[in-house]
């Protein structure tokens, strides 16, 4: 009798395990009649998540029939999960996309074309950067949620210590380099202009930049060069303009006025040198004001320097709300309500701007005292930069060609190969990536 | 009511058969295997013959992915890097772990402390290991460079140096993994009967001869297991290289300077998840599988020549 009990118990256990396995595989979706359930996805930090929840609560007050289900995770996980969710048709109906990833999804047919809705409901003149999500055919794929735009950051204390004038908006890249020489210091306190300067023991760099957004793209474009042509399907890397721009960079790196990519690896993060007071200037986007303020730096910002022909370029990333193509009918409309709420409501824009993460999309809010006050003093520089702003030649295979470009160009930055060699190699590799996607 | 007598009878018959019970108990595993392992395996085999960008349905492409793969210089570089890593790592870790295990198999003071000390890196995550190795090999602030400067040598770029990156990664991996292998060897060593050693001692054998002629042959079964385990794990090495060469910050830099630490798993990850070429990545996975299968089969065949079982 006893062993019988044992067997029954074991059978029960087996059945429980089995059913648990089966049940965990499928979950049921509850839907109330008449109400719309909207799945909203965004990447966030602890701080921004709280603000987002507040804004969602406000939205629900205004739209009681729309029930929002949020899905958020830190940046990397969010986008890792997103691809597989799209494949499994369980992706959010509307999600926050990094600006550089919008074409990746748009050109692969995953996003809803928002052109008609934008033209119907949004006045183009009221916003910064609606056009940053426009493709070559004139279609809009997203509405900016917040904008990252780059300026020149400088540490006032370091300029004062070296007894040189603060940067102005009249600077060229050569002016910047002249200043950088006087600001680059070794561990013995000798500046780069001093013959006793030891470039193997840098304690302070004149300038720091890294990679594409906060690095080489702005130099290439202000010298009249760039990476892709207007159709974004053809490499234009191998040009005399790019040669001049890259020579400027490589020369600066070889003299250690700015860190090479491998120098940067000595820091905990590529973004660290400026806030940790290891660099006097940086090319930085708006979000970098958070670190600089948190570090208590005495700093300010100004426009990025001009190229030899007087041309300027400020790279832009418009992080945007995009709508899933599969969100049709009432769900699609609800998704658009959310996007519209975000873009048009002054209050939302102000609340979000208070985080200091991005320049507000709505011009009236960006130009208000609320945004322009605080540190750095010259926040106006971010807004003025829109005049010569552009995207980072973003297309469907952006991350891939950027990787290939960096592979080649970083070797020139490290002094392993010549600029000409690096340009030829990058040109071929990038073109190969483009052809594979666009010439199918 | 009429059904009632029938059910227990059927159940009773099942209950009486041990093998059926066994089957029932492993059913959850079998279902798990079919759904989550076999299913995915077959799916990836299918994907490897198609163009598949995850976001859209796969399109049949025949052998295109495999053709492209074998013509891709980066693939061969990744292959070489992986083989290079394995050639350095497997013998080094095996020999060192065996020596360590032999040393820690003696009656020593503080034995438990030493065993524990060698096991700590095993249970630490790669991120922690990264911080420790960064304290040593950071080109600017690391101890290794301050030491080199002190004795009048040139500072090195360490993990940013094309020639040094794989040997360094191997060194760090041995340090992290050795405790685990040591424990396996310890278990093997404790199965060697002590009377064999005593007999050898009476015949006048020294420490070295005892080690070479008794220990090594008698634990060859364990050594064989260790070799297979380490070979497979190095071919699958991902996390260490990804974390240590900066992949967490920028996925495209995970291959190290000039792709010198791009191993097959990182190549697979980048192609599949960063660049959305899942079909191509599946082809890489299957090539990797075939290589591992052949290597293991080879080791199993060769074991007859040198592994002794009692």
PDB file of C-alpha atoms in Angstrom, chain A residues 227-357:
ATOM      1  CA  UNK A 227      30.918  58.481 -46.664  1.00  0.00           C
ATOM      2  CA  UNK A 228      27.873  57.934 -48.887  1.00  0.00           C
ATOM      3  CA  UNK A 229      26.323  59.820 -51.812  1.00  0.00           C
ATOM      4  CA  UNK A 230      22.756  61.240 -51.685  1.00  0.00           C
ATOM      5  CA  UNK A 231      21.094  57.950 -52.643  1.00  0.00           C
ATOM      6  CA  UNK A 232      22.957  56.372 -49.688  1.00  0.00           C
ATOM      7  CA  UNK A 233      23.814  53.403 -51.905  1.00  0.00           C
ATOM      8  CA  UNK A 234      27.243  54.463 -53.148  1.00  0.00           C
ATOM      9  CA  UNK A 235      30.488  55.038 -51.266  1.00  0.00           C
ATOM     10  CA  UNK A 236      32.299  58.331 -51.818  1.00  0.00           C
ATOM     11  CA  UNK A 237      35.068  57.614 -49.363  1.00  0.00           C
ATOM     12  CA  UNK A 238      38.034  57.805 -51.710  1.00  0.00           C
ATOM     13  CA  UNK A 239      38.079  61.592 -52.263  1.00  0.00           C
ATOM     14  CA  UNK A 240      40.641  64.388 -51.828  1.00  0.00           C
ATOM     15  CA  UNK A 241      38.327  66.137 -49.326  1.00  0.00           C
ATOM     16  CA  UNK A 242      38.261  63.072 -47.085  1.00  0.00           C
ATOM     17  CA  UNK A 243      42.016  62.731 -47.477  1.00  0.00           C
ATOM     18  CA  UNK A 244      42.522  66.265 -46.122  1.00  0.00           C
ATOM     19  CA  UNK A 245      40.119  65.658 -43.246  1.00  0.00           C
ATOM     20  CA  UNK A 246      41.671  62.325 -42.298  1.00  0.00           C
ATOM     21  CA  UNK A 247      45.177  63.792 -42.522  1.00  0.00           C
ATOM     22  CA  UNK A 248      44.071  66.417 -40.022  1.00  0.00           C
ATOM     23  CA  UNK A 249      42.814  63.710 -37.646  1.00  0.00           C
ATOM     24  CA  UNK A 250      45.750  61.318 -38.053  1.00  0.00           C
ATOM     25  CA  UNK A 251      48.255  64.112 -37.513  1.00  0.00           C
ATOM     26  CA  UNK A 252      46.460  65.093 -34.292  1.00  0.00           C
ATOM     27  CA  UNK A 253      46.419  61.495 -33.091  1.00  0.00           C
ATOM     28  CA  UNK A 254      50.035  60.794 -33.948  1.00  0.00           C
ATOM     29  CA  UNK A 255      51.009  63.848 -31.907  1.00  0.00           C
ATOM     30  CA  UNK A 256      48.699  62.622 -29.134  1.00  0.00           C
ATOM     31  CA  UNK A 257      46.687  65.857 -29.139  1.00  0.00           C
ATOM     32  CA  UNK A 258      43.663  63.602 -29.230  1.00  0.00           C
ATOM     33  CA  UNK A 259      43.481  59.957 -28.154  1.00  0.00           C
ATOM     34  CA  UNK A 260      43.618  57.158 -30.719  1.00  0.00           C
ATOM     35  CA  UNK A 261      40.955  54.429 -30.508  1.00  0.00           C
ATOM     36  CA  UNK A 262      43.362  52.226 -28.543  1.00  0.00           C
ATOM     37  CA  UNK A 263      44.209  55.105 -26.173  1.00  0.00           C
ATOM     38  CA  UNK A 264      40.480  55.370 -25.540  1.00  0.00           C
ATOM     39  CA  UNK A 265      40.359  51.750 -24.415  1.00  0.00           C
ATOM     40  CA  UNK A 266      42.322  52.772 -21.336  1.00  0.00           C
ATOM     41  CA  UNK A 267      39.263  54.606 -20.120  1.00  0.00           C
ATOM     42  CA  UNK A 268      36.239  52.831 -18.722  1.00  0.00           C
ATOM     43  CA  UNK A 269      34.212  54.176 -21.599  1.00  0.00           C
ATOM     44  CA  UNK A 270      34.799  56.125 -24.798  1.00  0.00           C
ATOM     45  CA  UNK A 271      32.789  58.949 -23.306  1.00  0.00           C
ATOM     46  CA  UNK A 272      34.878  59.208 -20.136  1.00  0.00           C
ATOM     47  CA  UNK A 273      37.842  61.479 -21.006  1.00  0.00           C
ATOM     48  CA  UNK A 274      35.940  64.784 -20.965  1.00  0.00           C
ATOM     49  CA  UNK A 275      33.881  64.397 -17.769  1.00  0.00           C
ATOM     50  CA  UNK A 276      36.841  62.762 -15.993  1.00  0.00           C
ATOM     51  CA  UNK A 277      38.989  65.817 -16.825  1.00  0.00           C
ATOM     52  CA  UNK A 278      41.389  63.968 -19.099  1.00  0.00           C
ATOM     53  CA  UNK A 279      40.520  66.126 -22.114  1.00  0.00           C
ATOM     54  CA  UNK A 280      40.051  69.856 -22.556  1.00  0.00           C
ATOM     55  CA  UNK A 281      37.603  69.702 -25.483  1.00  0.00           C
ATOM     56  CA  UNK A 282      35.274  67.170 -26.995  1.00  0.00           C
ATOM     57  CA  UNK A 283      32.848  66.755 -29.848  1.00  0.00           C
ATOM     58  CA  UNK A 284      29.704  65.819 -27.995  1.00  0.00           C
ATOM     59  CA  UNK A 285      25.973  65.412 -28.449  1.00  0.00           C
ATOM     60  CA  UNK A 286      23.377  67.002 -26.181  1.00  0.00           C
ATOM     61  CA  UNK A 287      23.065  63.984 -23.868  1.00  0.00           C
ATOM     62  CA  UNK A 288      26.686  64.519 -22.773  1.00  0.00           C
ATOM     63  CA  UNK A 289      25.648  67.559 -20.751  1.00  0.00           C
ATOM     64  CA  UNK A 290      24.323  65.085 -18.134  1.00  0.00           C
ATOM     65  CA  UNK A 291      27.764  63.583 -17.437  1.00  0.00           C
ATOM     66  CA  UNK A 292      29.497  66.942 -17.576  1.00  0.00           C
ATOM     67  CA  UNK A 293      27.020  68.475 -15.128  1.00  0.00           C
ATOM     68  CA  UNK A 294      27.154  65.460 -12.839  1.00  0.00           C
ATOM     69  CA  UNK A 295      30.953  65.734 -12.740  1.00  0.00           C
ATOM     70  CA  UNK A 296      30.601  69.388 -11.751  1.00  0.00           C
ATOM     71  CA  UNK A 297      32.745  70.617 -14.642  1.00  0.00           C
ATOM     72  CA  UNK A 298      33.225  74.305 -15.294  1.00  0.00           C
ATOM     73  CA  UNK A 299      32.471  74.020 -18.999  1.00  0.00           C
ATOM     74  CA  UNK A 300      30.553  75.512 -21.855  1.00  0.00           C
ATOM     75  CA  UNK A 301      29.701  74.676 -25.451  1.00  0.00           C
ATOM     76  CA  UNK A 302      30.001  76.401 -28.804  1.00  0.00           C
ATOM     77  CA  UNK A 303      29.452  75.620 -32.485  1.00  0.00           C
ATOM     78  CA  UNK A 304      31.643  72.976 -34.091  1.00  0.00           C
ATOM     79  CA  UNK A 305      34.585  74.390 -36.111  1.00  0.00           C
ATOM     80  CA  UNK A 306      34.432  75.263 -39.794  1.00  0.00           C
ATOM     81  CA  UNK A 307      36.190  73.344 -42.564  1.00  0.00           C
ATOM     82  CA  UNK A 308      38.735  74.972 -44.904  1.00  0.00           C
ATOM     83  CA  UNK A 309      35.966  76.311 -47.182  1.00  0.00           C
ATOM     84  CA  UNK A 310      33.949  77.652 -44.269  1.00  0.00           C
ATOM     85  CA  UNK A 311      31.555  74.712 -44.299  1.00  0.00           C
ATOM     86  CA  UNK A 312      30.190  73.380 -41.029  1.00  0.00           C
ATOM     87  CA  UNK A 313      28.519  70.115 -40.145  1.00  0.00           C
ATOM     88  CA  UNK A 314      26.774  68.974 -37.015  1.00  0.00           C
ATOM     89  CA  UNK A 315      25.684  65.334 -36.899  1.00  0.00           C
ATOM     90  CA  UNK A 316      22.151  64.611 -35.765  1.00  0.00           C
ATOM     91  CA  UNK A 317      20.417  61.572 -34.388  1.00  0.00           C
ATOM     92  CA  UNK A 318      16.669  61.947 -34.099  1.00  0.00           C
ATOM     93  CA  UNK A 319      15.464  59.210 -31.770  1.00  0.00           C
ATOM     94  CA  UNK A 320      11.938  58.583 -32.935  1.00  0.00           C
ATOM     95  CA  UNK A 321       8.617  56.938 -32.331  1.00  0.00           C
ATOM     96  CA  UNK A 322       7.878  54.428 -35.053  1.00  0.00           C
ATOM     97  CA  UNK A 323       4.736  52.388 -35.635  1.00  0.00           C
ATOM     98  CA  UNK A 324       4.649  48.686 -36.390  1.00  0.00           C
ATOM     99  CA  UNK A 325       3.285  47.952 -39.861  1.00  0.00           C
ATOM    100  CA  UNK A 326       1.179  45.183 -38.318  1.00  0.00           C
ATOM    101  CA  UNK A 327      -0.642  47.703 -36.096  1.00  0.00           C
ATOM    102  CA  UNK A 328      -3.759  48.216 -38.196  1.00  0.00           C
ATOM    103  CA  UNK A 329      -7.153  49.788 -37.676  1.00  0.00           C
ATOM    104  CA  UNK A 330      -7.944  50.952 -34.163  1.00  0.00           C
ATOM    105  CA  UNK A 331      -4.565  49.886 -32.811  1.00  0.00           C
ATOM    106  CA  UNK A 332      -2.759  51.840 -35.510  1.00  0.00           C
ATOM    107  CA  UNK A 333      -4.894  54.918 -34.790  1.00  0.00           C
ATOM    108  CA  UNK A 334      -4.186  54.589 -31.074  1.00  0.00           C
ATOM    109  CA  UNK A 335      -0.478  54.339 -31.801  1.00  0.00           C
ATOM    110  CA  UNK A 336      -0.636  57.548 -33.799  1.00  0.00           C
ATOM    111  CA  UNK A 337      -2.541  59.227 -30.930  1.00  0.00           C
ATOM    112  CA  UNK A 338       0.382  58.405 -28.675  1.00  0.00           C
ATOM    113  CA  UNK A 339       2.959  59.768 -31.145  1.00  0.00           C
ATOM    114  CA  UNK A 340       0.878  62.905 -31.669  1.00  0.00           C
ATOM    115  CA  UNK A 341       0.437  63.367 -27.930  1.00  0.00           C
ATOM    116  CA  UNK A 342       4.196  63.204 -27.543  1.00  0.00           C
ATOM    117  CA  UNK A 343       5.000  65.648 -30.310  1.00  0.00           C
ATOM    118  CA  UNK A 344       2.258  68.228 -29.931  1.00  0.00           C
ATOM    119  CA  UNK A 345       1.717  68.615 -26.168  1.00  0.00           C
ATOM    120  CA  UNK A 346       3.951  71.327 -24.711  1.00  0.00           C
ATOM    121  CA  UNK A 347       3.710  69.777 -21.287  1.00  0.00           C
ATOM    122  CA  UNK A 348       5.027  66.407 -22.447  1.00  0.00           C
ATOM    123  CA  UNK A 349       7.889  68.066 -24.251  1.00  0.00           C
ATOM    124  CA  UNK A 350       8.783  70.151 -21.215  1.00  0.00           C
ATOM    125  CA  UNK A 351       8.596  67.231 -18.808  1.00  0.00           C
ATOM    126  CA  UNK A 352      10.796  65.123 -21.029  1.00  0.00           C
ATOM    127  CA  UNK A 353      13.278  67.945 -21.606  1.00  0.00           C
ATOM    128  CA  UNK A 354      13.684  68.260 -17.846  1.00  0.00           C
ATOM    129  CA  UNK A 355      15.579  64.965 -17.894  1.00  0.00           C
ATOM    130  CA  UNK A 356      18.256  66.657 -19.967  1.00  0.00           C
ATOM    131  CA  UNK A 357      18.515  63.704 -22.304  1.00  0.00           C
TER     132      UNK A 357
END
